[in-house]
Coordinates of C-alpha atoms and ligand atoms in Angstrom, one line a residue:
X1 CA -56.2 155.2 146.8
X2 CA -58.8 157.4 148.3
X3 CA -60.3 161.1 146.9
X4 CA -62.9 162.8 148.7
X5 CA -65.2 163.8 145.4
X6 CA -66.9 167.6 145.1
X7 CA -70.0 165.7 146.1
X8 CA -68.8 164.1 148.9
X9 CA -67.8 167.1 150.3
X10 CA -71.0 168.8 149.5
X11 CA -73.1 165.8 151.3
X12 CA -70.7 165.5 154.4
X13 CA -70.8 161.8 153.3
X14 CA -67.1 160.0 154.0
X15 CA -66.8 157.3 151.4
X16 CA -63.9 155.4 150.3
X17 CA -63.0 156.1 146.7
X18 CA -61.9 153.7 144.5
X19 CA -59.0 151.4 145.1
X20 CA -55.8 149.4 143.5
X21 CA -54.3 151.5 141.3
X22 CA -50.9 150.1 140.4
X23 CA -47.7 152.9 140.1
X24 CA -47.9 155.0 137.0
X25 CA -51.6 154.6 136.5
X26 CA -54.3 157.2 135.9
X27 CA -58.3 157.1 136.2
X28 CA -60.3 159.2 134.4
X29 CA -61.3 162.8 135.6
X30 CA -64.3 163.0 138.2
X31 CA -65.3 166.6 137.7
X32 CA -50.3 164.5 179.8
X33 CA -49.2 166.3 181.7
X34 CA -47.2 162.9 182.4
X35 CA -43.1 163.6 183.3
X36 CA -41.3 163.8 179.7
X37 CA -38.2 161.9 179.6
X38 CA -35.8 164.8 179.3
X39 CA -33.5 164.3 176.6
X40 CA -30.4 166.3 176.9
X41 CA -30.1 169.3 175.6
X42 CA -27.5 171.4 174.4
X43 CA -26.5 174.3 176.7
X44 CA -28.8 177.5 176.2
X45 CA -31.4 175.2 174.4
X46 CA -35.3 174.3 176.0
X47 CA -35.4 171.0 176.8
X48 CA -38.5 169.3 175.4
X49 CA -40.1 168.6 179.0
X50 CA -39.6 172.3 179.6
X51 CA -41.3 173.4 176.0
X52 CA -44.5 170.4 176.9
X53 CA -44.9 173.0 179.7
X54 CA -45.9 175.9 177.4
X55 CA -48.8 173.7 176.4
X56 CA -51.7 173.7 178.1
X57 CA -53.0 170.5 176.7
X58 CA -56.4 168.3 178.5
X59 CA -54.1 166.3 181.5
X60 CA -53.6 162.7 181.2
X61 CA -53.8 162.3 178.0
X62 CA -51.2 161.3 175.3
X63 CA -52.5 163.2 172.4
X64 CA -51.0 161.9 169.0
X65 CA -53.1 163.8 166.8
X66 CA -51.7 167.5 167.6
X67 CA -50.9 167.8 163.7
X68 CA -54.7 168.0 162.9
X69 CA -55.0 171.8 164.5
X70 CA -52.0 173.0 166.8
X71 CA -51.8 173.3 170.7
X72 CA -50.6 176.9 171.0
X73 CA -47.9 177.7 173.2
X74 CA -47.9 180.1 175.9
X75 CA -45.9 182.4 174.3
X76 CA -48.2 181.9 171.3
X77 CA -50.9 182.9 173.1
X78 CA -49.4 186.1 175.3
X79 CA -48.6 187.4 171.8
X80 CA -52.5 186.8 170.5
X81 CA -53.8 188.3 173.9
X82 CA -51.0 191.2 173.5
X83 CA -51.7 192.2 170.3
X84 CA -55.5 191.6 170.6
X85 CA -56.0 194.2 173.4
X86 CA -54.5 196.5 171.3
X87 CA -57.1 196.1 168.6
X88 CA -59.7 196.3 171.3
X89 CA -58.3 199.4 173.3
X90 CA -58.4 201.0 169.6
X91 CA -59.1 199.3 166.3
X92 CA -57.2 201.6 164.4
X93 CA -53.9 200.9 165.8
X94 CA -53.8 198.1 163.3
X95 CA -53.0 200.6 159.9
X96 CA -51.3 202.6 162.5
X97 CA -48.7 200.3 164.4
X98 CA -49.4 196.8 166.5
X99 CA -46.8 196.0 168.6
X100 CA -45.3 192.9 169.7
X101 CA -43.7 193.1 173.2
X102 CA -40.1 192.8 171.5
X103 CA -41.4 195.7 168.8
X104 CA -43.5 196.9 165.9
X105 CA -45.2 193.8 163.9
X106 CA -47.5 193.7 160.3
X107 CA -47.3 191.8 157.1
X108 CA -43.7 192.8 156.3
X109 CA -42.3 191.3 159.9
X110 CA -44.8 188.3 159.1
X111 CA -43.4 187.7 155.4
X112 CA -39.9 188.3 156.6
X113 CA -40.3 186.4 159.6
X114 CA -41.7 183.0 157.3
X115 CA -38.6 183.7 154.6
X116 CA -36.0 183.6 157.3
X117 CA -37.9 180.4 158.2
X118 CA -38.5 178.6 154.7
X119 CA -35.1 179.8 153.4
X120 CA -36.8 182.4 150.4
X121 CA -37.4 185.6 150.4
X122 CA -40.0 187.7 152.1
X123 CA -41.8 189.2 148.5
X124 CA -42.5 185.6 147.4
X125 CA -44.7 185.2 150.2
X126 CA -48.6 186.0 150.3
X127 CA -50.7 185.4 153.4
X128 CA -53.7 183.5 153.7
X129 CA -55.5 181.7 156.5
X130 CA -55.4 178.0 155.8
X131 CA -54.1 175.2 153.8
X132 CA -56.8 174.9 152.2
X133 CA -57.4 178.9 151.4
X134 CA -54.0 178.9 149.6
X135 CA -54.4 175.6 147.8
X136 CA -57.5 177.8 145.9
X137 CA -55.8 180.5 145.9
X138 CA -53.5 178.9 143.7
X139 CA -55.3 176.5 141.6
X140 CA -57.6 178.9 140.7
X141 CA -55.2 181.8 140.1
X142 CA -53.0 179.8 137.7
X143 CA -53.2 180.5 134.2
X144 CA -54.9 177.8 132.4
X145 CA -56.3 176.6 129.1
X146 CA -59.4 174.7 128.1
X147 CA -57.7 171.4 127.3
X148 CA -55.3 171.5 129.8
X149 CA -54.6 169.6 133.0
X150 CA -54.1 169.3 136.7
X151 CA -52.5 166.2 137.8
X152 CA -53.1 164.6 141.4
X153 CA -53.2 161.4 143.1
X154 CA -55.6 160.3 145.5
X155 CA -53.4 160.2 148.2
X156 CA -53.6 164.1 148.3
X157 CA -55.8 165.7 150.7
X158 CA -59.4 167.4 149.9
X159 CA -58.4 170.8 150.1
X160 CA -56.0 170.0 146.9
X161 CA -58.5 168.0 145.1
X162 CA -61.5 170.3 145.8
X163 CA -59.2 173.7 144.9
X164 CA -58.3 171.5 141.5
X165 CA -61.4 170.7 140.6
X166 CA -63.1 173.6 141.5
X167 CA -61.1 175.7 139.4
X168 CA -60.7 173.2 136.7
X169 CA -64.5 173.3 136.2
X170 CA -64.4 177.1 135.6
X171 CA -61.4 176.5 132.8
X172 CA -62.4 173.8 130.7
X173 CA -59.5 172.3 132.2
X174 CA -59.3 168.2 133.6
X175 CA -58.3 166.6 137.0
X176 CA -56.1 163.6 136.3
X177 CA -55.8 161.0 139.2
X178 CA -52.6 158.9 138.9
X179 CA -51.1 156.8 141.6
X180 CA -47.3 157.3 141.9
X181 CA -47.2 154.0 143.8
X182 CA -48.7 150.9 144.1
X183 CA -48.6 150.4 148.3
X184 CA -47.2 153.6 150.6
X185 CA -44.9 151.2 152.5
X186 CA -42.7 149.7 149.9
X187 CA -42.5 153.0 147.6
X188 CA -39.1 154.0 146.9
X189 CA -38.2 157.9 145.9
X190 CA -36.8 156.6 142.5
X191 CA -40.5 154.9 141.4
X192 CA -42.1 158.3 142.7
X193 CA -40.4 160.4 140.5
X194 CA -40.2 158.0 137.6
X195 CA -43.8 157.8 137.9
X196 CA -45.0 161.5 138.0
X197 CA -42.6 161.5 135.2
X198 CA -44.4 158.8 133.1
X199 CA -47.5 160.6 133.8
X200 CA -46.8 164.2 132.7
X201 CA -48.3 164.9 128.9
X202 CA -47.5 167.9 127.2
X203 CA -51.0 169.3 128.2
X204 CA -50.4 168.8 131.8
X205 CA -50.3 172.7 134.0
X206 CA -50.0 171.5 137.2
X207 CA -48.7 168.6 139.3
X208 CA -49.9 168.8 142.7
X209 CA -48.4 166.8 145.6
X210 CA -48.4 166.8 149.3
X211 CA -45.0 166.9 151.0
X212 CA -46.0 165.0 153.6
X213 CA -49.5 162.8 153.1
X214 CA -51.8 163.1 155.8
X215 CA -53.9 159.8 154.3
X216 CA -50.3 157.5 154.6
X217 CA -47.8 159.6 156.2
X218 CA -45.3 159.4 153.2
X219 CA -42.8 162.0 152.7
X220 CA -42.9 162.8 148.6
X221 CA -38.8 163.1 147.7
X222 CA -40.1 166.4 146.7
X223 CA -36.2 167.6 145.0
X224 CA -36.6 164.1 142.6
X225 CA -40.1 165.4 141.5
X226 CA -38.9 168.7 140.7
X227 CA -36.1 167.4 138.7
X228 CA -38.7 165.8 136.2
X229 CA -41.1 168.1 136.1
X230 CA -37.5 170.3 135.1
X231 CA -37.4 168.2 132.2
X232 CA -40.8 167.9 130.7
X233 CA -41.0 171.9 130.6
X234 CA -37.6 172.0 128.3
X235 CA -38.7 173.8 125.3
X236 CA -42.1 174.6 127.1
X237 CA -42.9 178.4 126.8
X238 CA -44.0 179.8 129.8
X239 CA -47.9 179.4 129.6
X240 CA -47.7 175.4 128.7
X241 CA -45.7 174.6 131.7
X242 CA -46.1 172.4 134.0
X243 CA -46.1 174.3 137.7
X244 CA -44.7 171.9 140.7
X245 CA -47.4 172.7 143.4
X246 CA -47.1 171.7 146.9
X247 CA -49.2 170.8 150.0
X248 CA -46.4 171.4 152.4
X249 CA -48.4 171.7 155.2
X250 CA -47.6 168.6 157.5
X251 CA -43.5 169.1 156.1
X252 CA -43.1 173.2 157.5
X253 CA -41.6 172.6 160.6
X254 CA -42.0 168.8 161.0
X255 CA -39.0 168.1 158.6
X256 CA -35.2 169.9 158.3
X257 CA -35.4 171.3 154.9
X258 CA -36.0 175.2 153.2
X259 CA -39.5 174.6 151.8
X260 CA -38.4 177.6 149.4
X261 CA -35.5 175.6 148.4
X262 CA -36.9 172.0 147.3
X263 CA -37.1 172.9 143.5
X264 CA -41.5 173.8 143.7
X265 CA -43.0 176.4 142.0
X266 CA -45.5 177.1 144.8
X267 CA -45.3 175.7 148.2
X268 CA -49.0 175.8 150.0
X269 CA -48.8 175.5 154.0
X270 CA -51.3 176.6 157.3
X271 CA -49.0 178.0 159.6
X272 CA -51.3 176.2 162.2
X273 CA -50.0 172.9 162.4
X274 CA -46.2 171.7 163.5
X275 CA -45.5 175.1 163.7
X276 CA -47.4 175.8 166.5
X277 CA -48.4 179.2 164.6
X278 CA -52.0 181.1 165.7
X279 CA -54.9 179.7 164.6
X280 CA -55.9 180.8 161.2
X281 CA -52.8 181.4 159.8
X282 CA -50.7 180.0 156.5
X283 CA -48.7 181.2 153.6
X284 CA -48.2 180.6 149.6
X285 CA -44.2 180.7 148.4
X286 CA -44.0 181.6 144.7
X287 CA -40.8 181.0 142.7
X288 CA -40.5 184.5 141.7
X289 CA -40.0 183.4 138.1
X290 CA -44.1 181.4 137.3
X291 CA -45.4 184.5 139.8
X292 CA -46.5 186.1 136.5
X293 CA -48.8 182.6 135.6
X294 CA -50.9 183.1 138.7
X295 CA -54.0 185.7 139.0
X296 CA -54.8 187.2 142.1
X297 CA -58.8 185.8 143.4
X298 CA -59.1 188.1 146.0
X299 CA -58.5 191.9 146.7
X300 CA -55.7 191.5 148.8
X301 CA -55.1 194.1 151.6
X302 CA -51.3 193.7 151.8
X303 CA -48.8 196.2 150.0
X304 CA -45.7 194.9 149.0
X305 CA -45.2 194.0 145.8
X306 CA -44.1 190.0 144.5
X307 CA -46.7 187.5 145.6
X308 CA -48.5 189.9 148.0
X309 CA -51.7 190.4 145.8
X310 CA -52.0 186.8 145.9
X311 CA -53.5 187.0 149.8
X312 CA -56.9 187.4 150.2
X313 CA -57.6 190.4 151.9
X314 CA -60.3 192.2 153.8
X315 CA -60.1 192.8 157.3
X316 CA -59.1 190.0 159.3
X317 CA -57.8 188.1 162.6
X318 CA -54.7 190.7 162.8
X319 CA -54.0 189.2 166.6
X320 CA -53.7 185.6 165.1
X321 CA -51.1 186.9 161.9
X322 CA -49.3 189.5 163.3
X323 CA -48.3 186.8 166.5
X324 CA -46.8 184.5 163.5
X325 CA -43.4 185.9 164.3
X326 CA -43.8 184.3 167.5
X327 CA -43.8 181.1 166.5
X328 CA -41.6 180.8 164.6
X329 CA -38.7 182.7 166.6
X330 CA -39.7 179.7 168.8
X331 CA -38.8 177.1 166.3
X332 CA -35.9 179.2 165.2
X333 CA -34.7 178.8 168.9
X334 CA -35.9 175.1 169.7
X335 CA -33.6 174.8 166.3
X336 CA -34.9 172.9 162.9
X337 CA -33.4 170.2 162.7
X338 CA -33.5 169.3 166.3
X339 CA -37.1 169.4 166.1
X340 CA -37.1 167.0 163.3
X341 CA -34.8 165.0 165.0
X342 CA -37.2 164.7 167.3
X343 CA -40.2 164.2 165.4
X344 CA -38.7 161.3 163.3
X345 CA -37.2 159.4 166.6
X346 CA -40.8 159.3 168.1
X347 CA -42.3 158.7 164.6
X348 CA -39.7 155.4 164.0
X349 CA -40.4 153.9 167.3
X350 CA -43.9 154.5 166.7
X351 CA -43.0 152.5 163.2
X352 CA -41.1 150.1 165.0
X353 CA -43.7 149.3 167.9
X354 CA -46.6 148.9 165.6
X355 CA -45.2 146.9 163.5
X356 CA -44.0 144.6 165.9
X357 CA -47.5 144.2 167.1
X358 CA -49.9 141.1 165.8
X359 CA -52.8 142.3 164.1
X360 CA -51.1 146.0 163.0
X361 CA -49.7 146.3 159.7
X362 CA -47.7 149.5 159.2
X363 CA -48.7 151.6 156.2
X364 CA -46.1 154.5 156.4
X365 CA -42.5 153.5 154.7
X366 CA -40.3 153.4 157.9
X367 CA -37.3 155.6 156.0
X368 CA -37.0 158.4 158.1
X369 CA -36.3 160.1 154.5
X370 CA -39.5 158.9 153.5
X371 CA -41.1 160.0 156.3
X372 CA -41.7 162.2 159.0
X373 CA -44.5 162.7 161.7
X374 CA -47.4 161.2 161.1
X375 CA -47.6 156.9 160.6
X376 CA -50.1 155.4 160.0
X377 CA -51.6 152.3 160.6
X378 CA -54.5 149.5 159.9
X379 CA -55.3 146.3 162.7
X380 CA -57.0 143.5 161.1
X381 CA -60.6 143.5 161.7
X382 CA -61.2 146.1 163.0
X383 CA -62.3 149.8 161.4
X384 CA -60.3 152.9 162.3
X385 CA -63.0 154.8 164.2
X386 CA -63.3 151.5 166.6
X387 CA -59.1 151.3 167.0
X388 CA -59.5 155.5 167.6
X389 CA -62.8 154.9 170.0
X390 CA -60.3 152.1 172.0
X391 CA -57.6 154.0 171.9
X392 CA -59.6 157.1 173.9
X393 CA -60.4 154.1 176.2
X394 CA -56.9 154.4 177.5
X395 CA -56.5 158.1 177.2
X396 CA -54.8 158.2 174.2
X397 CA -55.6 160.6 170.9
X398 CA -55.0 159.1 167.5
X399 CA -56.6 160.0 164.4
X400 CA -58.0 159.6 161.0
X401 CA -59.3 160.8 157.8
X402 CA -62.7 160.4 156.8
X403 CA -62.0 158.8 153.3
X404 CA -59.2 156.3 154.4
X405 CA -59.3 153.1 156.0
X406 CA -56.0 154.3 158.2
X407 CA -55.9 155.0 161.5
X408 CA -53.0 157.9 162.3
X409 CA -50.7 158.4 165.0
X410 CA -48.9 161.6 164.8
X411 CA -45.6 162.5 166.9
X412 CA -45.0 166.5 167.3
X413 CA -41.8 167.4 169.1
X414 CA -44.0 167.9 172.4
X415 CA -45.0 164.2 172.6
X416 CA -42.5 161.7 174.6
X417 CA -41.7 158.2 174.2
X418 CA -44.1 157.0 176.9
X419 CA -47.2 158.8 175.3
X420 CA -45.8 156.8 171.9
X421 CA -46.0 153.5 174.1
X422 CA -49.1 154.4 175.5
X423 CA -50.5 154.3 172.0
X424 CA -48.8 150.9 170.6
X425 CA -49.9 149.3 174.3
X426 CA -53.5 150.7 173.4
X427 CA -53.4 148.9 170.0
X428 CA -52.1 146.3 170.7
X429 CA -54.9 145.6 173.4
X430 CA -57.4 145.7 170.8
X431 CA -55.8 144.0 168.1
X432 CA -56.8 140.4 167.4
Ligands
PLP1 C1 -52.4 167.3 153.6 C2 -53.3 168.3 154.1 N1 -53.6 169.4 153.3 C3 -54.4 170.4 153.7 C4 -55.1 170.3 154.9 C5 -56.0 171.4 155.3 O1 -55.3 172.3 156.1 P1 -55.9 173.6 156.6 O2 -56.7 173.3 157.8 O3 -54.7 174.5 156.9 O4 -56.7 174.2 155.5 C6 -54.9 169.2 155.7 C7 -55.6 169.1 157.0 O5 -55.1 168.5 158.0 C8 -54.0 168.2 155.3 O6 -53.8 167.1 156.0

C-alpha cells in the first residue's frame, strides 16, 4: 500500500509508504510511427491506423505511457490554434463570442458538451484545470465537522490524499487509510465493497476512491461501492453523510460507462488524459442532490447556475477549454465503447504476455471488468526505474509512480498490438 505523505510531497522525496495491510484494515491518520495493424472497422468509422495519424507522437517509439499527460490530436490542436488566434487578434472576443470552426463555443458548449459525454447533465458540471484542482476543489468545499472523517486507501493517488488532508487539517477533521484489499491481483468486486463497507463509521464524510488506480491499474466496481455507502447514510441527515467521491480520471474515456451514472456523489476527472482533451483541462460532476454540502473555494468566473461556482475562476487558458468540445465529438465519433474495446484488448494481451514471462509477476487483476488501461507490473530483482531505463533501451515508454514499486504499461486506443509486444519482448529481455 503506498501514500505519498504532505511531507513527501513538500520535500520532492519519493518514498515507499508503509506496507501489508490486509482487506478491511485501517492505519491511523498521518496529518511509432510503425504500420498499425488495422482492425476493421465499421463503415463510416476511423480506423485506429487512421486516428494514430492525428498524433504527432516522437517516431519509432512505442509509447505506453500516453495516460500520464495526453498526445493531442490534430484536430485537438487546429481547434487550440483556431481559437487562440482569436484571443490574440482581440482579447475581448472571449466575453464577446470565440468560435469554433463548426460555431460559437464557451462554458455552456463545454458543460453540455462533457454531459452528453458522461451521461448527466450540463448544470452539474464545474470546470477546473486538473485532476488534482478538482480533487481540492472538492475536499475542501465539502461541509465538514471537527470529528469527522475522510476515508482513503493508499492505493489512491496524491492529488486525493494531499486535497484530503489538506482540507482535513483546516476542519479538525481525520484522514483514515484502509486497504479494501489485501493484493490488487486476486481482489474480487464483492471484498471491495464489503470492505469499504466494514470500514464506514457513522462519523465518516467522505469515501474517496479512484475509478481506475494509477499505482495498480484496478478498476474499483464503483456501482457496488455506491450501493454501501447507500446504506450506511439510511437515516443519516444530510450533513452526516457519507459523500461517494471519485478519481475518475484514468476511467473517462478509457472505459464504456456514464461516469454521471455509476451511483457517486462527485466524479473528479482532467479532461487531459484518455480523452485526448487540451492540456489543462478537467471537470467536477455533482449529484445535484449533496451540491448544497459543498462550498465554492474559488471565485468562479462561469454563470450558470448548479455546480458552476464550484470552478475556480479568474482568467484563464480559454483556447485549451473552449477546444474541449473537440475532443470529445472525436470520441463521440470513434464511439465509446469501441474505444474501450480497444483499450481492454491491448490491456489483456499486455496481461497475458507479461505474465507469461519468467521473472514478471502481473499485479493488475486480468478481469477486463476489473480493469482497464493501465497494468502494471513488477520483474524480480530488478527496480522499476531500471525495467523503465531498459525498456527506453529498445524504444519503448512505460512508466511509473514515484511511491510504488510497479512499473506501468498503459494501452490508449492509439497504441497497436506490436508496440504491446515491443514492450513484453523488452521485459522479458531484462528479466532474470
Ligand atoms: C489517479 C490519478 N489521480 C489524479 C492524477 C492527477 O491528475 P491531473 O494531472 O489531472 O491533476 C493522476 C495523475 O496521473 C492520477 O493518476
Amino acid at each position: 500500500m503506498y501514500r505519498t505523505s504532505r511531507r513527501d510531497l513538500l520535500v520532492k522525496s519519493a518514498g515507499v509508504a508503509a506496507a501489508g495491510l490486509v482487506t478491511g484494515s485501517c492505519t491511523a491518520p498521518k496529518a511509432s510511427r510503425e504500420a498499425a495493424p488495422l482492425s476493421s472497422a465499421p463503415a463510416g468509422q476511423a480506423d485506429w491506423g487512421t486516428l494514430r495519424g492525428q498524433f504527432r507522437l516522437e517516431p519509432g517509439w512505442a509509447n505506453l505511457a500516453l495516460f500520464y499527460l495526453a498526445s493531442q490530436p490534430k484536430r485537438v490542436r487546429d481547434a487550440v490554434d483556431h481559437l487562440s488566434a482569436q484571443v490574440d487578434a482581440n482579447p475581448l472576443v472571449v466575453p464577446t463570442g470565440m468560435r469554433l470552426p463548426d460555431g460559437p463555443t464557451g462554458w455552456p458548449r463545454v458543460r453540455e458538451a462533457l454531459a452528453a459525454y458522461i451521461g448527466g447533465r450540463a448544470e452539474d458540471i464545474a470546470i477546473t484545470a486538473s485532476t488534482s484542482i478538482g480533487l481540492g476543489v472538492v475536499y475542501n468545499g465539502v461541509r465538514t465537522r471537527p470529528g469527522q472523517e475522510f476515508l482513503l486507501t493508499g492505493f489512491d493517488h496524491r492529488a486525493q490524499h494531499m486535497a484530503a488532508d489538506l482540507a482535513a487539517e483546516k476542519r479538525g477533521a481525520r484522514v483514515r487509510m484502509c486497504s479494501w484489499f489485501a493484493d490488487p491481483a486476486t481482489a474480487t468486486a464483492g471484498g471491495i465493497a464489503a470492505a469499504v463497507g466494514n470500514a464506514i463509521r457513522p462519523h465518516t464524510r467522505v469515501v474517496g476512491i479512484t475509478w481506475v488506480q494509477s499505482s495498480t491499474g484496478l478498476r474499483m466496481p464503483v456501482r457496488a461501492v455506491a450501493d454501501v455507502v447507500r446504506r450506511a447514510n439510511e437515516g443519516r441527515s444530510p450533513a452526516d453523510r457519507c459523500l461517494l467521491v471519485v478519481d475518475a480520471v484514468h476511467g473517462l474515456a478509457a472505459v464504456d460507462e456514464d461516469a454521471a451514472r455509476l451511483g457517486a456523489d462527485v466524479v473528479v476527472a482532467g479532461t487531459h488524459k484518455w480523452l485526448f482533451g487540451p492540456r489543462g483541462t478537467g471537470l467536477v460532476w455533482v449529484r445535484p442532490e449533496i451540491l448544497d454540502q459543498l462550498h465554492p473555494t474559488f471565485v468562479s468566473f462561469i454563470s450558470g447556475g448548479g455546480a458552476a461556482p464550484l470552478s475556480p475562476g479568474g482568467f484563464l487558458a480559454f483556447e485549451h477549454a473552449f477546444a474541449l468540445p473537440v475532443a470529445v465529438a472525436m470520441h463521440q465519433e470513434w464511439g465509446r465503447a469501441r474505444v474501450a474495446g480497444r483499450i481492454s484488448e491491448l490491456a489483456t494481451r499486455a496481461k497475458q504476455g507479461l505474465s507469461q514471462t519468467r521473472g514478471v509477476t502481473v499485479h493488475t487483476p486480468m478481469s477486463p471488468e476489473l480493469s482497464a488501461g493501465i497494468t502494471c507490473f513488477s520483474v524480480a530483482g530488478r527496480a522499476n526505474r531500471q525495467v523503465i531505463d531498459h525498456a527506453a533501451t529498445r524504444r519503448v515508454r512505460l512508466s511509473a509512480l514515484a511511491s510504488s514499486p510497479y512499473t506501468r504499461l498503459g494501452t490508449a486506443v492509439i497504441n497497436t498490438p506490436a508496440e504491446v509486444d515491443t514492450a513484453i519482448a523488452s521485459v522479458a529481455g531484462f528479466a532474470r
